[in-house]
């Protein structure tokens, strides 16, 4: 029997390890994806997801998340939810509802409270300090306010052949209140069909949603492309289209896994990810855009990991 999990960024690695452990013990792909993403949401030093995520321009932490079941195509999603410890769990719960399964803002938060989800102030002191510092820099130096949009996106495959996709993000740092990225949008931030495979995205939501790249990658895998070939084709052809029309493309990276547990990634920026399956132990890789619409994928070095650890925990001056 095959199983596997893949997720965006180095931050997802501990969650991938937990998900693979569940999958090895024949747990459902939905449980595995939820556990994976909760692990990222709960860790205070990740600045773009859940607890410790960076707030919007008014200092409020608004979060987006989605959950999709690849057997039934059921989707649950939240956007601009606040004060809830695990947006992915709220999205999963909503995926059981035939109607009202994508909630935004106050309606999403109220739904979570009514359903008994854990209420928590998700804005850490550290995230608040980073926000204050950035606000000052923007005003003093007339800087572009927006940076940072690293979503955790994940796909899991279980031994019963079911696949699930999930995403969670605090979105673009300094976004305007009510701004929603690609992460809760089906086809843009995520898509999964257990009979084919799944894909999820991270990067600049405003550009990702122009291309519906997660759906496109699943569609290409359905036509027989390997996950790597599907990612390369969808991501680099769209990167070229945006570049032709705007002179440049926002940063984005996509990951995919098919129903055989094979995986692929493509990116137009340096991108780390974690992946494992029944044959390969979980491992962190670093990817970069290669030549002629290919992706260069290398194992991460200890030096890179040490520098990352230092960077995410550095004191805020
Ligand atoms: N990809 C996350 C966002 O743009 O909000």
CSV table of C-alpha atoms and ligand atoms in Angstrom, one decimal:
chain,number,residue,atom,x,y,z
A,1,UNK,CA,0.0,0.0,0.0
A,2,UNK,CA,1.2,3.5,-0.7
A,3,UNK,CA,0.9,6.6,1.4
A,4,UNK,CA,2.6,10.0,1.4
A,5,UNK,CA,2.6,13.7,2.4
A,6,UNK,CA,4.1,16.8,1.0
A,7,UNK,CA,3.9,20.4,2.3
A,8,UNK,CA,5.2,23.8,1.6
A,9,UNK,CA,8.2,25.4,3.3
A,10,UNK,CA,10.7,24.1,5.9
A,11,UNK,CA,8.2,25.1,8.6
A,12,UNK,CA,5.9,22.2,7.6
A,13,UNK,CA,8.5,19.5,8.3
A,14,UNK,CA,7.5,18.5,11.8
A,15,UNK,CA,3.9,18.3,10.6
A,16,UNK,CA,4.9,16.1,7.7
A,17,UNK,CA,6.7,13.8,10.1
A,18,UNK,CA,3.5,13.6,12.2
A,19,UNK,CA,1.3,13.1,9.2
A,20,UNK,CA,3.4,10.3,7.8
A,21,UNK,CA,3.3,8.5,11.2
A,22,UNK,CA,-0.5,8.7,11.1
A,23,UNK,CA,-0.6,7.5,7.5
A,24,UNK,CA,1.7,4.6,8.2
A,25,UNK,CA,-0.8,3.5,11.0
A,26,UNK,CA,-3.6,3.6,8.4
A,27,UNK,CA,-5.2,6.8,9.5
A,28,UNK,CA,-7.3,8.9,7.1
A,29,UNK,CA,-5.6,11.5,4.9
A,30,UNK,CA,-8.0,14.1,6.3
A,31,UNK,CA,-6.7,13.5,9.9
A,32,UNK,CA,-3.1,13.6,8.6
A,33,UNK,CA,-3.5,16.9,6.8
A,34,UNK,CA,-5.3,18.5,9.8
A,35,UNK,CA,-2.6,17.3,12.1
A,36,UNK,CA,0.2,18.5,9.8
A,37,UNK,CA,-1.3,22.0,9.4
A,38,UNK,CA,-2.2,22.4,13.1
A,39,UNK,CA,1.4,21.7,14.0
A,40,UNK,CA,2.4,24.7,11.8
A,41,UNK,CA,-0.5,26.9,13.1
A,42,UNK,CA,0.5,26.3,16.7
A,43,UNK,CA,4.2,27.2,16.4
A,44,UNK,CA,4.7,30.8,17.5
A,45,UNK,CA,7.9,31.5,15.4
A,46,UNK,CA,6.3,31.0,12.0
A,47,UNK,CA,5.3,34.5,10.9
A,48,UNK,CA,2.8,33.6,8.2
A,49,UNK,CA,0.5,31.0,9.6
A,50,UNK,CA,-1.7,30.8,12.7
A,51,UNK,CA,-0.3,31.7,16.2
A,52,UNK,CA,2.5,34.2,15.6
A,53,UNK,CA,1.3,35.1,12.2
A,54,UNK,CA,1.8,38.8,11.1
A,55,UNK,CA,-1.2,41.1,11.2
A,56,UNK,CA,-2.9,43.3,8.6
A,57,UNK,CA,-2.3,47.1,8.2
A,58,UNK,CA,-4.5,47.8,11.3
A,59,UNK,CA,-2.6,45.3,13.5
A,60,UNK,CA,-5.4,42.6,13.3
A,61,UNK,CA,-4.4,39.0,12.5
A,62,UNK,CA,-6.9,37.8,9.9
A,63,UNK,CA,-6.4,34.2,8.8
A,64,UNK,CA,-7.4,32.1,5.7
A,65,UNK,CA,-7.7,28.3,5.5
A,66,UNK,CA,-9.2,25.6,3.5
A,67,UNK,CA,-9.7,21.8,3.6
A,68,UNK,CA,-10.7,19.6,0.6
A,69,UNK,CA,-11.6,15.9,0.5
A,70,UNK,CA,-10.4,14.3,-2.7
A,71,UNK,CA,-13.0,11.5,-2.6
A,72,UNK,CA,-16.1,13.6,-2.3
A,73,UNK,CA,-14.8,17.0,-3.5
A,74,UNK,CA,-16.2,18.5,-0.3
A,75,UNK,CA,-14.6,21.8,0.5
A,76,UNK,CA,-14.7,23.9,3.7
A,77,UNK,CA,-13.0,27.3,3.9
A,78,UNK,CA,-12.6,30.4,6.1
A,79,UNK,CA,-11.2,33.8,5.2
A,80,UNK,CA,-10.4,36.7,7.5
A,81,UNK,CA,-11.1,34.6,10.6
A,82,UNK,CA,-9.8,36.0,13.9
A,83,UNK,CA,-9.0,34.7,17.4
A,84,UNK,CA,-9.3,31.0,16.6
A,85,UNK,CA,-6.4,28.7,17.3
A,86,UNK,CA,-6.8,26.4,14.4
A,87,UNK,CA,-8.4,27.8,11.2
A,88,UNK,CA,-7.7,24.5,9.4
A,89,UNK,CA,-10.0,22.6,11.9
A,90,UNK,CA,-12.8,25.1,11.3
A,91,UNK,CA,-12.4,24.7,7.6
A,92,UNK,CA,-12.5,20.9,7.9
A,93,UNK,CA,-15.7,21.1,10.0
A,94,UNK,CA,-17.3,23.4,7.4
A,95,UNK,CA,-16.5,20.8,4.7
A,96,UNK,CA,-19.2,18.6,6.1
A,97,UNK,CA,-21.9,21.3,5.4
A,98,UNK,CA,-23.7,21.3,2.1
A,99,UNK,CA,-24.4,25.0,2.3
A,100,UNK,CA,-22.5,27.9,3.9
A,101,UNK,CA,-19.3,26.0,3.7
A,102,UNK,CA,-17.0,29.0,3.0
A,103,UNK,CA,-17.3,31.7,5.7
A,104,UNK,CA,-15.6,35.0,5.9
A,105,UNK,CA,-14.7,37.6,8.6
A,106,UNK,CA,-17.0,38.0,11.6
A,107,UNK,CA,-19.3,35.2,10.2
A,108,UNK,CA,-16.4,32.8,10.2
A,109,UNK,CA,-15.3,33.7,13.7
A,110,UNK,CA,-18.9,33.5,15.1
A,111,UNK,CA,-19.3,30.1,13.4
A,112,UNK,CA,-16.1,28.8,15.1
A,113,UNK,CA,-17.3,30.1,18.5
A,114,UNK,CA,-20.7,28.5,18.1
A,115,UNK,CA,-19.2,25.2,17.2
A,116,UNK,CA,-16.9,25.3,20.3
A,117,UNK,CA,-13.6,25.9,18.7
A,118,UNK,CA,-10.8,27.2,20.9
A,119,UNK,CA,-10.9,31.0,21.2
A,120,UNK,CA,-7.3,32.5,21.4
A,121,UNK,CA,-5.6,35.8,20.9
A,122,UNK,CA,-3.4,34.7,18.0
A,123,UNK,CA,-1.3,37.9,17.8
A,124,UNK,CA,1.9,37.2,19.8
A,125,UNK,CA,3.9,40.0,21.4
A,126,UNK,CA,6.7,39.3,18.9
A,127,UNK,CA,4.3,39.6,15.9
A,128,UNK,CA,3.0,42.8,17.3
A,129,UNK,CA,6.5,44.2,17.7
A,130,UNK,CA,7.4,43.2,14.1
A,131,UNK,CA,4.2,45.0,12.9
A,132,UNK,CA,5.1,48.2,14.8
A,133,UNK,CA,8.6,48.2,13.5
A,134,UNK,CA,7.5,47.7,9.9
A,135,UNK,CA,4.9,50.4,10.2
A,136,UNK,CA,7.6,52.9,11.3
A,137,UNK,CA,9.9,51.8,8.5
A,138,UNK,CA,7.1,52.2,5.9
A,139,UNK,CA,6.3,55.7,7.1
A,140,UNK,CA,9.9,56.8,7.5
A,141,UNK,CA,11.2,55.4,4.2
A,142,UNK,CA,8.1,55.5,2.0
A,143,UNK,CA,8.4,51.7,1.5
A,144,UNK,CA,6.0,49.3,-0.2
A,145,UNK,CA,4.1,47.9,2.7
A,146,UNK,CA,3.6,44.3,1.5
A,147,UNK,CA,6.0,41.5,2.1
A,148,UNK,CA,5.7,37.9,3.3
A,149,UNK,CA,3.0,35.5,2.3
A,150,UNK,CA,4.2,31.9,3.1
A,151,UNK,CA,1.2,29.7,3.3
A,152,UNK,CA,1.4,26.1,4.6
A,153,UNK,CA,-0.2,24.0,1.9
A,154,UNK,CA,-0.3,20.2,2.2
A,155,UNK,CA,-1.5,17.1,0.4
A,156,UNK,CA,-1.8,13.7,2.0
A,157,UNK,CA,-2.5,10.2,0.6
A,158,UNK,CA,-3.6,7.4,2.8
A,159,UNK,CA,-3.5,3.6,2.5
A,160,UNK,CA,-7.1,3.5,1.5
A,161,UNK,CA,-6.3,5.6,-1.5
A,162,UNK,CA,-8.0,8.8,-0.2
A,163,UNK,CA,-6.3,12.1,-0.7
A,164,UNK,CA,-6.9,15.5,1.1
A,165,UNK,CA,-5.5,19.0,0.5
A,166,UNK,CA,-5.3,21.7,3.1
A,167,UNK,CA,-4.0,25.3,3.4
A,168,UNK,CA,-3.6,27.9,6.2
A,169,UNK,CA,-2.2,31.4,6.1
A,170,UNK,CA,-2.2,34.7,7.8
A,171,UNK,CA,-1.8,36.1,4.2
A,172,UNK,CA,0.2,39.1,3.0
A,173,UNK,CA,1.8,41.0,5.9
A,174,UNK,CA,0.3,44.5,6.1
A,175,UNK,CA,-2.6,43.5,3.9
A,176,UNK,CA,-5.7,45.8,3.9
A,177,UNK,CA,-8.4,44.6,6.2
A,178,UNK,CA,-10.7,42.1,4.5
A,179,UNK,CA,-8.1,41.2,1.8
A,180,UNK,CA,-8.2,37.5,1.0
A,181,UNK,CA,-5.4,35.6,-0.8
A,182,UNK,CA,-5.5,32.4,-2.8
A,183,UNK,CA,-5.2,30.0,0.1
A,184,UNK,CA,-9.0,29.5,0.8
A,185,UNK,CA,-9.9,29.6,-3.0
A,186,UNK,CA,-10.5,26.3,-4.6
A,187,UNK,CA,-8.4,25.8,-7.7
A,188,UNK,CA,-6.0,28.6,-6.9
A,189,UNK,CA,-4.7,27.7,-3.4
A,190,UNK,CA,-5.5,24.0,-3.5
A,191,UNK,CA,-7.3,21.2,-5.4
A,192,UNK,CA,-7.4,17.4,-5.0
A,193,UNK,CA,-9.1,14.5,-6.7
A,194,UNK,CA,-8.3,11.1,-5.0
A,195,UNK,CA,-8.5,9.4,-8.4
A,196,UNK,CA,-5.7,11.7,-9.8
A,197,UNK,CA,-3.8,13.6,-7.1
A,198,UNK,CA,-3.6,17.0,-5.5
A,199,UNK,CA,-1.8,20.3,-5.6
A,200,UNK,CA,-1.4,23.4,-3.3
A,201,UNK,CA,0.1,26.8,-3.6
A,202,UNK,CA,2.1,29.4,-1.7
A,203,UNK,CA,3.1,32.8,-2.8
A,204,UNK,CA,1.5,36.0,-3.9
A,205,UNK,CA,-2.2,35.3,-3.8
A,206,UNK,CA,-3.1,38.1,-6.2
A,207,UNK,CA,-1.0,36.5,-8.9
A,208,UNK,CA,-1.8,32.8,-8.0
A,209,UNK,CA,-5.5,33.4,-8.4
A,210,UNK,CA,-5.0,34.7,-11.9
A,211,UNK,CA,-3.8,31.3,-13.0
A,212,UNK,CA,-5.9,28.7,-10.9
A,213,UNK,CA,-2.6,26.8,-10.8
A,214,UNK,CA,-3.6,24.1,-8.3
A,215,UNK,CA,-6.5,23.0,-10.5
A,216,UNK,CA,-4.4,23.2,-13.6
A,217,UNK,CA,-1.7,20.9,-12.1
A,218,UNK,CA,-4.3,18.3,-11.1
A,219,UNK,CA,-5.9,18.6,-14.6
A,220,UNK,CA,-2.5,17.9,-16.2
A,221,UNK,CA,-1.8,15.0,-13.9
A,222,UNK,CA,-5.2,13.6,-15.0
A,223,UNK,CA,-4.0,13.8,-18.6
A,224,UNK,CA,-1.1,11.5,-17.6
A,225,UNK,CA,1.7,14.0,-16.7
A,226,UNK,CA,3.9,13.1,-13.7
A,227,UNK,CA,3.5,15.5,-10.8
A,228,UNK,CA,6.9,17.1,-11.6
A,229,UNK,CA,6.0,17.5,-15.3
A,230,UNK,CA,2.6,19.0,-14.4
A,231,UNK,CA,4.1,21.4,-11.9
A,232,UNK,CA,6.8,22.5,-14.4
A,233,UNK,CA,4.3,23.0,-17.2
A,234,UNK,CA,1.6,24.9,-15.2
A,235,UNK,CA,3.9,27.1,-13.1
A,236,UNK,CA,6.5,28.2,-15.7
A,237,UNK,CA,4.1,28.7,-18.6
A,238,UNK,CA,2.0,30.9,-16.3
A,239,UNK,CA,5.1,32.7,-15.0
A,240,UNK,CA,6.0,33.5,-18.6
A,241,UNK,CA,2.4,34.7,-19.3
A,242,UNK,CA,2.5,37.1,-16.3
A,243,UNK,CA,6.0,38.3,-17.2
A,244,UNK,CA,4.8,39.0,-20.8
A,245,UNK,CA,1.8,41.0,-19.6
A,246,UNK,CA,3.2,42.8,-16.5
A,247,UNK,CA,6.9,42.7,-17.0
A,248,UNK,CA,7.3,40.5,-13.9
A,249,UNK,CA,5.5,37.8,-12.0
A,250,UNK,CA,4.9,37.6,-8.2
A,251,UNK,CA,6.7,34.9,-6.3
A,252,UNK,CA,4.9,31.6,-6.2
A,253,UNK,CA,5.6,27.9,-5.6
A,254,UNK,CA,3.4,24.9,-6.1
A,255,UNK,CA,3.6,21.3,-4.8
A,256,UNK,CA,1.8,18.2,-6.0
A,257,UNK,CA,1.4,14.5,-5.2
A,258,UNK,CA,-0.4,11.9,-7.3
A,259,UNK,CA,-2.4,8.9,-6.2
A,260,UNK,CA,0.8,6.7,-6.4
A,261,UNK,CA,2.5,9.0,-3.9
A,262,UNK,CA,4.9,10.5,-6.5
A,263,UNK,CA,5.5,14.2,-6.1
A,264,UNK,CA,6.6,17.3,-7.8
A,265,UNK,CA,7.2,21.0,-7.2
A,266,UNK,CA,7.9,24.1,-9.3
A,267,UNK,CA,8.7,27.6,-8.2
A,268,UNK,CA,9.9,31.0,-9.5
A,269,UNK,CA,11.7,31.8,-6.2
A,270,UNK,CA,13.9,29.9,-3.7
A,271,UNK,CA,11.5,27.5,-2.1
A,272,UNK,CA,11.8,24.8,0.6
A,273,UNK,CA,9.4,21.9,1.1
A,274,UNK,CA,9.1,18.7,3.1
A,275,UNK,CA,8.0,15.4,1.6
A,276,UNK,CA,7.9,11.7,2.5
A,277,UNK,CA,6.0,8.5,1.4
A,278,UNK,CA,6.0,4.8,2.0
A,279,UNK,CA,9.4,4.5,0.2
A,280,UNK,CA,11.2,7.8,1.2
A,281,UNK,CA,11.6,9.0,4.8
A,282,UNK,CA,10.5,12.6,5.3
A,283,UNK,CA,13.0,15.1,4.1
A,284,UNK,CA,13.4,18.8,3.5
A,285,UNK,CA,14.4,20.0,0.0
A,286,UNK,CA,15.2,23.3,-1.5
A,287,UNK,CA,14.0,24.1,-5.0
A,288,UNK,CA,14.8,26.8,-7.5
A,289,UNK,CA,13.7,27.6,-11.0
A,290,UNK,CA,16.0,25.7,-13.5
A,291,UNK,CA,16.6,26.2,-17.2
A,292,UNK,CA,14.0,25.5,-19.9
A,293,UNK,CA,11.0,25.2,-17.6
A,294,UNK,CA,12.5,22.7,-15.2
A,295,UNK,CA,13.0,22.8,-11.4
A,296,UNK,CA,16.3,22.3,-9.6
A,297,UNK,CA,15.7,20.3,-6.4
A,298,UNK,CA,18.5,19.7,-3.8
A,299,UNK,CA,18.6,18.3,-0.3
A,300,UNK,CA,18.7,21.1,2.3
A,301,UNK,CA,22.0,21.6,4.1
A,302,UNK,CA,22.5,21.8,7.9
A,303,UNK,CA,24.0,25.2,7.3
A,304,UNK,CA,20.8,26.4,5.7
A,305,UNK,CA,18.7,24.9,8.6
A,306,UNK,CA,20.9,26.5,11.2
A,307,UNK,CA,20.7,30.0,9.6
A,308,UNK,CA,16.9,29.6,9.3
A,309,UNK,CA,16.5,28.7,13.0
A,310,UNK,CA,18.6,31.7,13.9
A,311,UNK,CA,16.6,34.0,11.6
A,312,UNK,CA,13.1,33.1,12.8
A,313,UNK,CA,14.1,33.4,16.5
A,314,UNK,CA,16.3,36.6,16.2
A,315,UNK,CA,15.4,39.3,18.7
A,316,UNK,CA,13.2,42.1,17.3
A,317,UNK,CA,15.2,45.3,17.8
B,1,LIG,N1,-0.7,32.9,-0.5
B,1,LIG,C1,-1.1,33.6,0.5
B,1,LIG,C2,-1.7,34.9,0.3
B,1,LIG,O1,-1.4,35.5,-0.7
B,1,LIG,O2,-2.4,35.4,1.1
